[in-house]
Amino acid sequence: MLKKFDKKDEESGGGSNPFQSLEKSAVLQEARVFNETPLNPRKCTHILTKILYLINQGEHLGTTEATEAFFAMTKLFQSNDPTLRRMCYLTIKEMANIAEDVIIVTSSLTKDMTGKDDNYRGPAVRALCKITDSTMLQAIERYMKQAIVDKVPSVSSSALISSLHLLKMSFDVVKRWVNEAQEAASSDNIMVQYHALGLLYHIRKNDRLAVNKMLSKFTRQGLKSPFAYCIMIRIASKLLEEEDGSRDSPLFDFIESCLRNKHEMVIYEAASAIVNLPNCTAKELAPAVSVLQLFCSSPKAALRYAAVRTLNKVAMKHPSAVTACNLDLENLVTDSNRSIATLAITTLLKTGSESSIDRLMKQISSFMSEISDEFKVVVVQAISALCQKYPRKHSIMMNFLFSMLREEGGFEYKRAIVDCIISIIEENPESRETGLAHLCEFIEDCEFTVLATRILHLLGREGPRTNSPSKYIRFIYNRVVLENEEVRAAAVSALAKFGAQNEDMLPSISVLLKRCMMDDDNEVRDRATFYLSVLEQKQKALGAAYILNGLTVSIPGLERALHQYTLEPLETPFDLKTVPLATTPLAEQRTEITPAATVKLPDKVPATRQDIFQEQLAAIPEFRNLGRLFKSSDPVALTESETEYVVRCTKHTFPNCIVFQFDCTNTLSDQILENVTVQMEPSEGYDVLAYVSARSLSYNQPGICYTLVSLPEEDPTAVAGTFSCTMKFLVKDCDPNTGETDEDGYEDEYVLEDVEVTVVDHIQKVLKPNFGAAWDEVGDEFEKEETFTLAAVRTLEEAVTNIVKFLGLQPCERSDKVPENKNSHTLYLAGVFRGGHDILVRARLALTDVVTMLVTARSTAEVPVDVIMSSVG
């Protein structure tokens, strides 16, 4: 007997699952009951339930034990108990892929499928199709056709759904059932019509013309099933997307007409389809938005939720289109369903005007304490977007965020608020001191190590630039006294940054660092000793290199290089230039942060994309002695995606040469390509040194070939060039079905798009958090300055975007953001040139009738400066 389920069990979480402690061996032992006569249907049903439970919980049944249980279960067909019979069908479907010789039950299932009991026929169809393979399908084809057009809806639906699954395995056989599916699509039953339409679409989906004809036919005839209308809308919107969204199409007219359907489900589906169409204008959105506006006042919570969620999506791209719904959305802020209220408020934050912000903030405050952290995070993200839209309102939003920060909440919620405050500080320099003061107060009682270290890092970066930096020292040093070792180490680094940038504070900072040298933790002591040693030298270049800007190399790469150096020590000292650079700027490495208490360090640091390429190229004999890989570009397509051969090129830059990697795919099933190479005609000064061919390209199997090109030695500033490319190969015809290949082939070639090499391929982006210190560190030994006029550019924003994209350098200190209503701006860019030379660029831009630009470039060598100047010129 099963224990009686009690409400108290649900609340306590115990005793609610009668199958909780099942053992596979005991259950399979019980299955021997199936062989008894007479059968006990109730007991057998209970045992089958246990078997199904074990399978669905992921319990592995061996082939032998599954087959034995399956064969024992087949004897249960002797019983006419309806519950037991339906459990048999379920067990057959679940064990079809585990047990052997399951086709033994085919005759029993066929008998049930063609019998008179309608309760058995539908499940029997589904079970039969589950155990049928492509070789046996023709034997039951006649029964399937009859079942599809059966007058009993459950039987017809079962046959249609089973046909849909069989389509993946035996497309050609199921395709012959189109006439029966057409007949089922005229059924008065809403589910049968829906399933028939789905099957017809999947049979024809690769034939665009046939799908269009099917849509035209059913739009003319009309449909009884709202589900069928929904699938028609989805098919129509998919076709519209493939047509690049032409709104003159009858497909768009059909979707729009569904907005006037009598079923709410169809109306919402049509509105959602219009909203999700790419490049939809505000005018085309208007009817969909009107319908969603009506749903906002629906008595059904599901409709209100669907409407406000979709309007929220519209507000991301077309906030003006949703403005008309603001009144309805404001009414939803007080909705009893907190999910709806949260979505309403976040939508209002996207669509609201600058004047409505104060009122919205008061409304948010009224219900923030009632919603979960998950929804609070959504609200904070919406506020963050609003800060970027209306930067002048940052003070109101900052105060609101700080009041939220003082409340109770989990890690994700607090992190979202801290992220938002940091972004406001970075976007609005005038909010810096207020924001830092709020964050200082927060870390006084912060339980999350990750957030405390992040805020200390921000204080070290932004604090020294404020009017009175000394006021932050107390908050930072308190962390050294009161916190765990990770936070103490971060606090020591922050103190050192103040000492490196403020000479007046250096004596006080030195005293504090000396105290830190007596800390219990090795890391804290080592940092304090190192920073104090650097600061006592009183050299700006040292402070910039070792305190303010830090390492710009890949940490996993550094670890591997040091390990290699210890295994094979050289006579020369370890050179940091041999270590690959960090592939993305440190500020952009926003990895998913986990609370410190639950952090589990990985056993092995995952290799970066560049490390993988370095390893692949080093394995090829021709490239073994090329040195350290400097940079790998993003892949560029050299053919259209629909052509017979698809080729993409990735450029790998080394100190003295470039390796062009060509990823090739053969899309012709009746050909195999052998000895595939890409011949290149280089620009002047470049020489092709070697070709590495792809031995064979089978149908849809990617292959890689390489071309090695040397860089110009006579003119090292010639970093740009255009290379014409031709793919050459030996073609052998083959049989697509058997894969047999002709022994004889013929030479052929295929012209590809040209490959461009630009200055970007020779420069790696590097972030310098303190550009001024880095500028002084590099010095003016190799410095050049020139003035340029950007005649084709009309705004400072456009000029900044073009310069950053053209030079491939990293903007520093957020100088890529141009303040509003300014006629002048200074852009700071940093990077490393091929060979490991730092390159810094300061571009002073002035807007009159055209944009004038004074470019100053500094480097540790002459060539990078000349490259930058010749490229800009």
Coordinates of N, CA and C in Angstrom, one line a residue, residues 276-447:
N276 N 8.2 41.0 -33.9 CA 9.5 40.3 -34.1 C 10.1 40.3 -35.5
L277 N 9.3 40.9 -36.4 CA 9.8 41.0 -37.8 C 11.0 42.0 -37.8
P278 N 12.1 41.6 -38.5 CA 13.3 42.5 -38.6 C 12.9 43.8 -39.4
N279 N 13.6 44.9 -39.0 CA 13.4 46.2 -39.7 C 12.0 46.7 -39.8
C280 N 11.2 46.4 -38.8 CA 9.8 46.8 -38.8 C 9.7 48.3 -38.4
T281 N 9.0 49.1 -39.2 CA 8.9 50.5 -38.9 C 7.8 50.7 -37.8
A282 N 7.8 52.0 -37.3 CA 6.8 52.3 -36.2 C 5.4 52.3 -36.8
K283 N 5.2 52.6 -38.1 CA 3.9 52.6 -38.8 C 3.4 51.2 -38.9
E284 N 4.3 50.2 -39.2 CA 3.8 48.8 -39.3 C 3.6 48.2 -38.0
L285 N 4.2 48.7 -36.9 CA 4.0 48.2 -35.6 C 2.7 48.7 -35.0
A286 N 2.2 49.9 -35.4 CA 1.1 50.5 -34.8 C -0.1 49.6 -34.5
P287 N -0.6 48.8 -35.6 CA -1.8 48.0 -35.3 C -1.5 46.9 -34.2
A288 N -0.3 46.4 -34.2 CA 0.1 45.3 -33.2 C 0.1 46.0 -31.8
V289 N 0.7 47.2 -31.7 CA 0.8 47.8 -30.4 C -0.6 48.2 -29.9
S290 N -1.5 48.6 -30.8 CA -2.9 48.9 -30.4 C -3.6 47.7 -29.8
V291 N -3.4 46.5 -30.4 CA -4.0 45.2 -29.9 C -3.4 44.9 -28.5
L292 N -2.1 45.0 -28.4 CA -1.4 44.7 -27.1 C -1.9 45.7 -26.0
Q293 N -2.2 46.9 -26.4 CA -2.7 47.9 -25.5 C -4.0 47.5 -24.9
L294 N -4.9 46.9 -25.8 CA -6.2 46.4 -25.3 C -6.0 45.3 -24.3
F295 N -5.0 44.4 -24.6 CA -4.7 43.2 -23.8 C -4.3 43.7 -22.4
C296 N -3.7 44.9 -22.3 CA -3.1 45.4 -21.0 C -4.3 45.5 -20.0
S297 N -5.5 45.7 -20.5 CA -6.6 45.9 -19.5 C -7.5 44.7 -19.5
S298 N -7.0 43.5 -20.0 CA -7.7 42.3 -19.9 C -7.9 41.7 -18.5
P299 N -9.0 41.1 -18.2 CA -9.1 40.5 -16.8 C -8.2 39.2 -16.7
K300 N -7.7 38.7 -17.8 CA -6.9 37.5 -17.7 C -5.4 37.9 -17.5
A301 N -4.9 37.4 -16.4 CA -3.5 37.7 -16.0 C -2.5 37.3 -17.1
A302 N -2.7 36.1 -17.7 CA -1.8 35.6 -18.8 C -1.8 36.5 -20.0
L303 N -2.9 37.1 -20.3 CA -2.9 38.0 -21.5 C -2.2 39.3 -21.1
R304 N -2.5 39.8 -19.9 CA -1.8 41.1 -19.4 C -0.3 40.9 -19.5
Y305 N 0.1 39.7 -18.9 CA 1.6 39.4 -18.9 C 2.2 39.4 -20.3
A306 N 1.5 38.6 -21.2 CA 2.0 38.5 -22.6 C 2.1 39.9 -23.3
A307 N 1.0 40.7 -23.0 CA 1.0 42.0 -23.7 C 2.2 42.9 -23.2
V308 N 2.3 43.0 -21.9 CA 3.4 43.9 -21.3 C 4.8 43.3 -21.6
R309 N 4.9 42.0 -21.7 CA 6.2 41.4 -22.0 C 6.6 41.8 -23.5
T310 N 5.6 41.7 -24.4 CA 5.9 42.0 -25.8 C 6.1 43.5 -26.0
L311 N 5.3 44.3 -25.3 CA 5.6 45.8 -25.3 C 7.0 46.1 -24.8
N312 N 7.4 45.4 -23.8 CA 8.8 45.6 -23.3 C 9.8 45.4 -24.4
K313 N 9.6 44.4 -25.2 CA 10.5 44.0 -26.3 C 10.5 45.1 -27.3
V314 N 9.3 45.6 -27.6 CA 9.1 46.7 -28.6 C 9.8 48.0 -28.2
A315 N 9.7 48.2 -26.9 CA 10.3 49.5 -26.3 C 11.8 49.5 -26.4
M316 N 12.5 48.3 -26.6 CA 13.9 48.3 -26.8 C 14.4 49.0 -28.1
K317 N 13.6 48.8 -29.1 CA 13.9 49.3 -30.4 C 13.1 50.5 -30.8
H318 N 11.8 50.5 -30.5 CA 10.9 51.6 -30.9 C 10.2 52.2 -29.6
P319 N 10.9 52.8 -28.7 CA 10.2 53.4 -27.5 C 9.1 54.3 -27.8
S320 N 9.2 55.1 -28.9 CA 8.2 56.1 -29.3 C 6.9 55.4 -29.7
A321 N 6.9 54.1 -30.2 CA 5.7 53.4 -30.6 C 4.9 53.0 -29.4
V322 N 5.6 52.8 -28.3 CA 4.9 52.3 -27.1 C 4.4 53.5 -26.2
T323 N 4.9 54.7 -26.5 CA 4.5 55.8 -25.6 C 3.0 55.9 -25.5
A324 N 2.2 55.6 -26.5 CA 0.8 55.7 -26.4 C 0.2 54.8 -25.4
C325 N 0.9 53.7 -25.0 CA 0.4 52.8 -24.0 C 0.8 53.1 -22.5
N326 N 1.5 54.3 -22.4 CA 2.1 54.6 -21.1 C 1.0 54.6 -20.0
L327 N -0.2 55.2 -20.3 CA -1.2 55.2 -19.3 C -1.7 53.9 -18.8
D328 N -1.8 52.9 -19.8 CA -2.2 51.6 -19.5 C -1.1 50.9 -18.7
L329 N 0.1 51.2 -19.0 CA 1.3 50.5 -18.3 C 1.4 51.1 -16.9
E330 N 1.0 52.3 -16.7 CA 1.1 52.9 -15.3 C 0.0 52.3 -14.4
N331 N -1.1 51.9 -15.0 CA -2.2 51.2 -14.3 C -1.7 49.8 -13.8
L332 N -0.8 49.2 -14.7 CA -0.3 47.9 -14.4 C 0.8 47.8 -13.3
V333 N 1.3 49.0 -13.0 CA 2.3 49.1 -11.9 C 1.8 48.6 -10.6
T334 N 0.5 48.8 -10.4 CA -0.1 48.4 -9.1 C -0.8 47.0 -9.3
D335 N -0.5 46.3 -10.4 CA -1.1 45.0 -10.6 C -0.8 44.0 -9.5
S336 N -1.7 43.1 -9.1 CA -1.5 42.2 -8.0 C -0.4 41.2 -8.4
N337 N -0.2 40.9 -9.7 CA 0.8 40.0 -10.2 C 2.1 40.8 -10.3
R338 N 3.1 40.5 -9.5 CA 4.3 41.3 -9.4 C 5.2 41.1 -10.7
S339 N 5.0 40.0 -11.4 CA 5.8 39.8 -12.7 C 5.3 40.9 -13.7
I340 N 4.0 41.1 -13.7 CA 3.4 42.1 -14.6 C 3.8 43.5 -14.2
A341 N 3.7 43.7 -12.9 CA 4.1 45.1 -12.4 C 5.6 45.4 -12.7
T342 N 6.5 44.4 -12.6 CA 7.9 44.7 -12.9 C 8.1 44.9 -14.3
L343 N 7.5 44.1 -15.2 CA 7.6 44.4 -16.7 C 7.0 45.7 -17.0
A344 N 5.9 46.1 -16.4 CA 5.3 47.4 -16.7 C 6.2 48.5 -16.4
I345 N 6.8 48.5 -15.2 CA 7.7 49.6 -14.7 C 9.0 49.6 -15.6
T346 N 9.6 48.5 -16.0 CA 10.8 48.5 -16.8 C 10.4 49.0 -18.2
T347 N 9.2 48.7 -18.7 CA 8.8 49.3 -20.0 C 8.7 50.8 -19.9
L348 N 8.1 51.2 -18.9 CA 7.9 52.7 -18.7 C 9.2 53.4 -18.6
L349 N 10.2 52.7 -17.9 CA 11.5 53.3 -17.8 C 12.2 53.5 -19.2
K350 N 11.8 52.6 -20.1 CA 12.4 52.7 -21.5 C 11.6 53.7 -22.3
T351 N 10.3 53.9 -22.1 CA 9.5 54.8 -22.9 C 9.3 56.2 -22.3
G352 N 9.4 56.3 -21.0 CA 9.1 57.5 -20.3 C 10.0 58.7 -20.7
S353 N 9.4 59.9 -20.6 CA 10.2 61.1 -20.9 C 11.0 61.5 -19.7
E354 N 11.9 62.4 -19.9 CA 12.8 62.9 -18.9 C 12.0 63.5 -17.7
S355 N 10.9 64.1 -18.0 CA 10.1 64.8 -17.0 C 9.4 63.8 -16.1
S356 N 9.2 62.5 -16.6 CA 8.4 61.5 -15.8 C 9.3 60.7 -14.9
I357 N 10.6 60.9 -14.9 CA 11.5 60.0 -14.2 C 11.2 60.1 -12.7
D358 N 11.0 61.3 -12.1 CA 10.8 61.5 -10.7 C 9.6 60.7 -10.2
R359 N 8.5 60.8 -11.0 CA 7.3 60.1 -10.7 C 7.5 58.5 -10.7
L360 N 8.2 58.1 -11.8 CA 8.5 56.6 -11.9 C 9.3 56.1 -10.7
M361 N 10.3 56.9 -10.3 CA 11.1 56.4 -9.2 C 10.3 56.2 -7.9
K362 N 9.3 57.1 -7.7 CA 8.5 57.0 -6.5 C 7.6 55.8 -6.6
Q363 N 7.1 55.5 -7.8 CA 6.3 54.3 -8.0 C 7.1 53.0 -7.8
I364 N 8.3 53.0 -8.3 CA 9.2 51.8 -8.1 C 9.4 51.6 -6.6
S365 N 9.7 52.7 -5.9 CA 10.0 52.5 -4.4 C 8.9 51.9 -3.7
S366 N 7.6 52.1 -4.2 CA 6.5 51.6 -3.4 C 6.4 50.1 -3.4
F367 N 7.0 49.4 -4.5 CA 6.8 47.9 -4.5 C 8.1 47.1 -4.6
M368 N 9.2 47.8 -4.5 CA 10.5 47.1 -4.6 C 10.7 46.0 -3.5
S369 N 10.2 46.3 -2.3 CA 10.3 45.4 -1.2 C 9.5 44.2 -1.3
E370 N 8.5 44.2 -2.3 CA 7.5 43.1 -2.4 C 7.9 42.1 -3.5
I371 N 8.9 42.4 -4.3 CA 9.3 41.5 -5.4 C 10.6 40.8 -5.1
S372 N 10.8 39.7 -5.8 CA 12.0 38.9 -5.6 C 13.3 39.5 -6.2
D373 N 14.4 39.0 -5.8 CA 15.7 39.6 -6.2 C 15.8 39.5 -7.8
E374 N 15.3 38.4 -8.3 CA 15.3 38.2 -9.8 C 14.7 39.4 -10.5
F375 N 13.5 39.8 -10.0 CA 12.8 41.0 -10.7 C 13.5 42.3 -10.3
K376 N 14.1 42.4 -9.1 CA 14.8 43.6 -8.8 C 16.0 43.8 -9.7
V377 N 16.6 42.8 -10.1 CA 17.8 42.9 -11.1 C 17.3 43.5 -12.4
V378 N 16.1 43.0 -12.8 CA 15.5 43.5 -14.1 C 15.2 45.0 -14.0
V379 N 14.7 45.4 -12.8 CA 14.5 46.9 -12.6 C 15.8 47.7 -12.6
V380 N 16.8 47.1 -12.0 CA 18.1 47.8 -11.9 C 18.7 48.0 -13.4
Q381 N 18.5 46.9 -14.2 CA 19.1 47.0 -15.5 C 18.3 48.0 -16.4
A382 N 17.0 48.1 -16.1 CA 16.2 49.2 -16.8 C 16.7 50.6 -16.4
I383 N 16.9 50.7 -15.1 CA 17.4 52.0 -14.6 C 18.8 52.4 -15.2
S384 N 19.6 51.4 -15.4 CA 20.9 51.6 -16.0 C 20.8 52.1 -17.4
A385 N 19.8 51.5 -18.2 CA 19.6 51.9 -19.6 C 19.0 53.4 -19.6
L386 N 18.2 53.7 -18.6 CA 17.6 55.0 -18.5 C 18.7 56.1 -18.2
C387 N 19.7 55.7 -17.4 CA 20.8 56.6 -17.1 C 21.6 57.0 -18.4
Q388 N 21.8 56.0 -19.3 CA 22.5 56.3 -20.5 C 21.6 57.2 -21.4
K389 N 20.3 57.1 -21.3 CA 19.4 57.9 -22.1 C 19.3 59.3 -21.6
Y390 N 19.2 59.5 -20.3 CA 19.0 60.8 -19.7 C 20.1 61.0 -18.7
P391 N 21.4 61.3 -19.1 CA 22.5 61.4 -18.2 C 22.3 62.6 -17.2
R392 N 21.5 63.6 -17.5 CA 21.3 64.7 -16.6 C 20.5 64.3 -15.3
K393 N 19.8 63.2 -15.4 CA 19.0 62.7 -14.2 C 19.8 61.8 -13.3
H394 N 21.1 61.7 -13.5 CA 21.9 60.7 -12.8 C 21.8 60.9 -11.3
S395 N 21.7 62.1 -10.8 CA 21.7 62.3 -9.3 C 20.5 61.6 -8.7
I396 N 19.3 61.8 -9.3 CA 18.0 61.1 -8.8 C 18.2 59.6 -8.8
M397 N 18.7 59.1 -9.9 CA 18.9 57.6 -10.0 C 20.0 57.1 -9.1
M398 N 21.0 57.9 -8.9 CA 22.1 57.5 -8.0 C 21.6 57.3 -6.6
N399 N 20.8 58.3 -6.1 CA 20.2 58.3 -4.8 C 19.3 57.1 -4.6
F400 N 18.5 56.8 -5.7 CA 17.6 55.7 -5.6 C 18.3 54.4 -5.5
L401 N 19.4 54.3 -6.3 CA 20.2 53.0 -6.3 C 20.9 52.8 -5.0
F402 N 21.3 53.9 -4.4 CA 22.0 53.8 -3.1 C 21.1 53.3 -2.0
S403 N 19.8 53.8 -2.1 CA 18.8 53.4 -1.1 C 18.5 51.9 -1.3
M404 N 18.6 51.4 -2.5 CA 18.4 50.0 -2.8 C 19.6 49.2 -2.3
L405 N 20.8 49.8 -2.4 CA 22.0 49.1 -2.0 C 22.0 48.8 -0.5
R406 N 21.4 49.7 0.3 CA 21.3 49.6 1.8 C 20.4 48.5 2.2
E407 N 19.4 48.1 1.3 CA 18.4 47.1 1.7 C 19.0 45.7 1.7
E408 N 18.3 44.8 2.3 CA 18.8 43.4 2.2 C 18.6 42.8 0.8
G409 N 19.5 41.9 0.4 CA 19.4 41.4 -1.0 C 20.6 40.4 -1.2
G410 N 20.4 39.6 -2.2 CA 21.4 38.6 -2.6 C 22.5 39.1 -3.4
F411 N 23.5 38.3 -3.8 CA 24.7 38.7 -4.5 C 24.3 39.3 -5.9
E412 N 23.5 38.6 -6.7 CA 23.2 39.0 -8.1 C 22.6 40.4 -8.0
Y413 N 21.7 40.6 -7.1 CA 21.0 41.9 -7.0 C 22.0 43.0 -6.6
K414 N 22.8 42.8 -5.6 CA 23.8 43.8 -5.2 C 24.8 44.1 -6.3
R415 N 25.2 43.0 -7.0 CA 26.1 43.2 -8.1 C 25.5 44.1 -9.2
A416 N 24.2 43.8 -9.5 CA 23.6 44.6 -10.6 C 23.6 46.1 -10.2
I417 N 23.3 46.4 -8.9 CA 23.3 47.8 -8.4 C 24.7 48.4 -8.5
V418 N 25.7 47.7 -8.1 CA 27.1 48.2 -8.1 C 27.5 48.4 -9.6
D419 N 27.2 47.5 -10.5 CA 27.5 47.7 -11.9 C 26.9 48.9 -12.4
C420 N 25.6 49.2 -12.0 CA 24.9 50.4 -12.5 C 25.6 51.6 -12.0
I421 N 25.9 51.7 -10.7 CA 26.6 52.9 -10.1 C 27.9 53.1 -10.8
I422 N 28.7 52.1 -11.1 CA 30.0 52.2 -11.7 C 29.8 52.7 -13.1
S423 N 28.8 52.3 -13.9 CA 28.6 52.7 -15.2 C 28.2 54.2 -15.2
I424 N 27.4 54.7 -14.2 CA 27.0 56.1 -14.1 C 28.3 56.9 -13.8
I425 N 29.1 56.4 -12.9 CA 30.4 57.2 -12.6 C 31.2 57.3 -13.9
E426 N 31.3 56.2 -14.7 CA 32.2 56.3 -15.9 C 31.6 57.1 -17.0
E427 N 30.2 57.1 -17.1 CA 29.6 57.9 -18.2 C 29.5 59.4 -17.8
N428 N 29.4 59.7 -16.5 CA 29.2 61.1 -16.0 C 30.2 61.5 -15.1
P429 N 31.3 62.2 -15.5 CA 32.4 62.5 -14.6 C 31.9 63.4 -13.4
E430 N 30.9 64.2 -13.6 CA 30.4 65.0 -12.5 C 29.8 64.2 -11.3
S431 N 29.4 62.9 -11.6 CA 28.8 62.1 -10.6 C 29.8 61.3 -9.9
R432 N 31.1 61.4 -10.2 CA 32.2 60.6 -9.7 C 32.2 60.6 -8.2
E433 N 32.3 61.8 -7.6 CA 32.5 61.9 -6.1 C 31.3 61.4 -5.4
T434 N 30.1 61.7 -5.8 CA 28.9 61.2 -5.1 C 28.9 59.7 -5.2
G435 N 29.1 59.1 -6.4 CA 29.1 57.7 -6.5 C 30.1 57.0 -5.7
L436 N 31.4 57.5 -5.7 CA 32.4 56.9 -4.9 C 32.1 57.0 -3.4
A437 N 31.5 58.1 -2.9 CA 31.1 58.2 -1.5 C 30.1 57.1 -1.2
H438 N 29.1 56.9 -2.0 CA 28.1 55.8 -1.8 C 28.7 54.5 -1.7
L439 N 29.7 54.2 -2.6 CA 30.3 52.9 -2.7 C 31.2 52.7 -1.4
C440 N 31.9 53.8 -1.0 CA 32.7 53.7 0.2 C 31.9 53.3 1.4
E441 N 30.7 53.9 1.5 CA 29.8 53.5 2.6 C 29.4 52.1 2.5
F442 N 29.1 51.6 1.3 CA 28.6 50.2 1.1 C 29.7 49.2 1.5
I443 N 31.0 49.5 1.2 CA 32.0 48.4 1.5 C 32.3 48.4 3.0
E444 N 31.8 49.4 3.8 CA 32.0 49.3 5.2 C 31.2 48.1 5.8
D445 N 30.2 47.7 5.1 CA 29.4 46.6 5.6 C 29.0 45.6 4.5
C446 N 30.0 45.3 3.6 CA 29.7 44.4 2.4 C 30.2 43.0 2.7
E447 N 29.2 42.1 2.5 CA 29.5 40.7 2.8 C 30.1 39.9 1.6

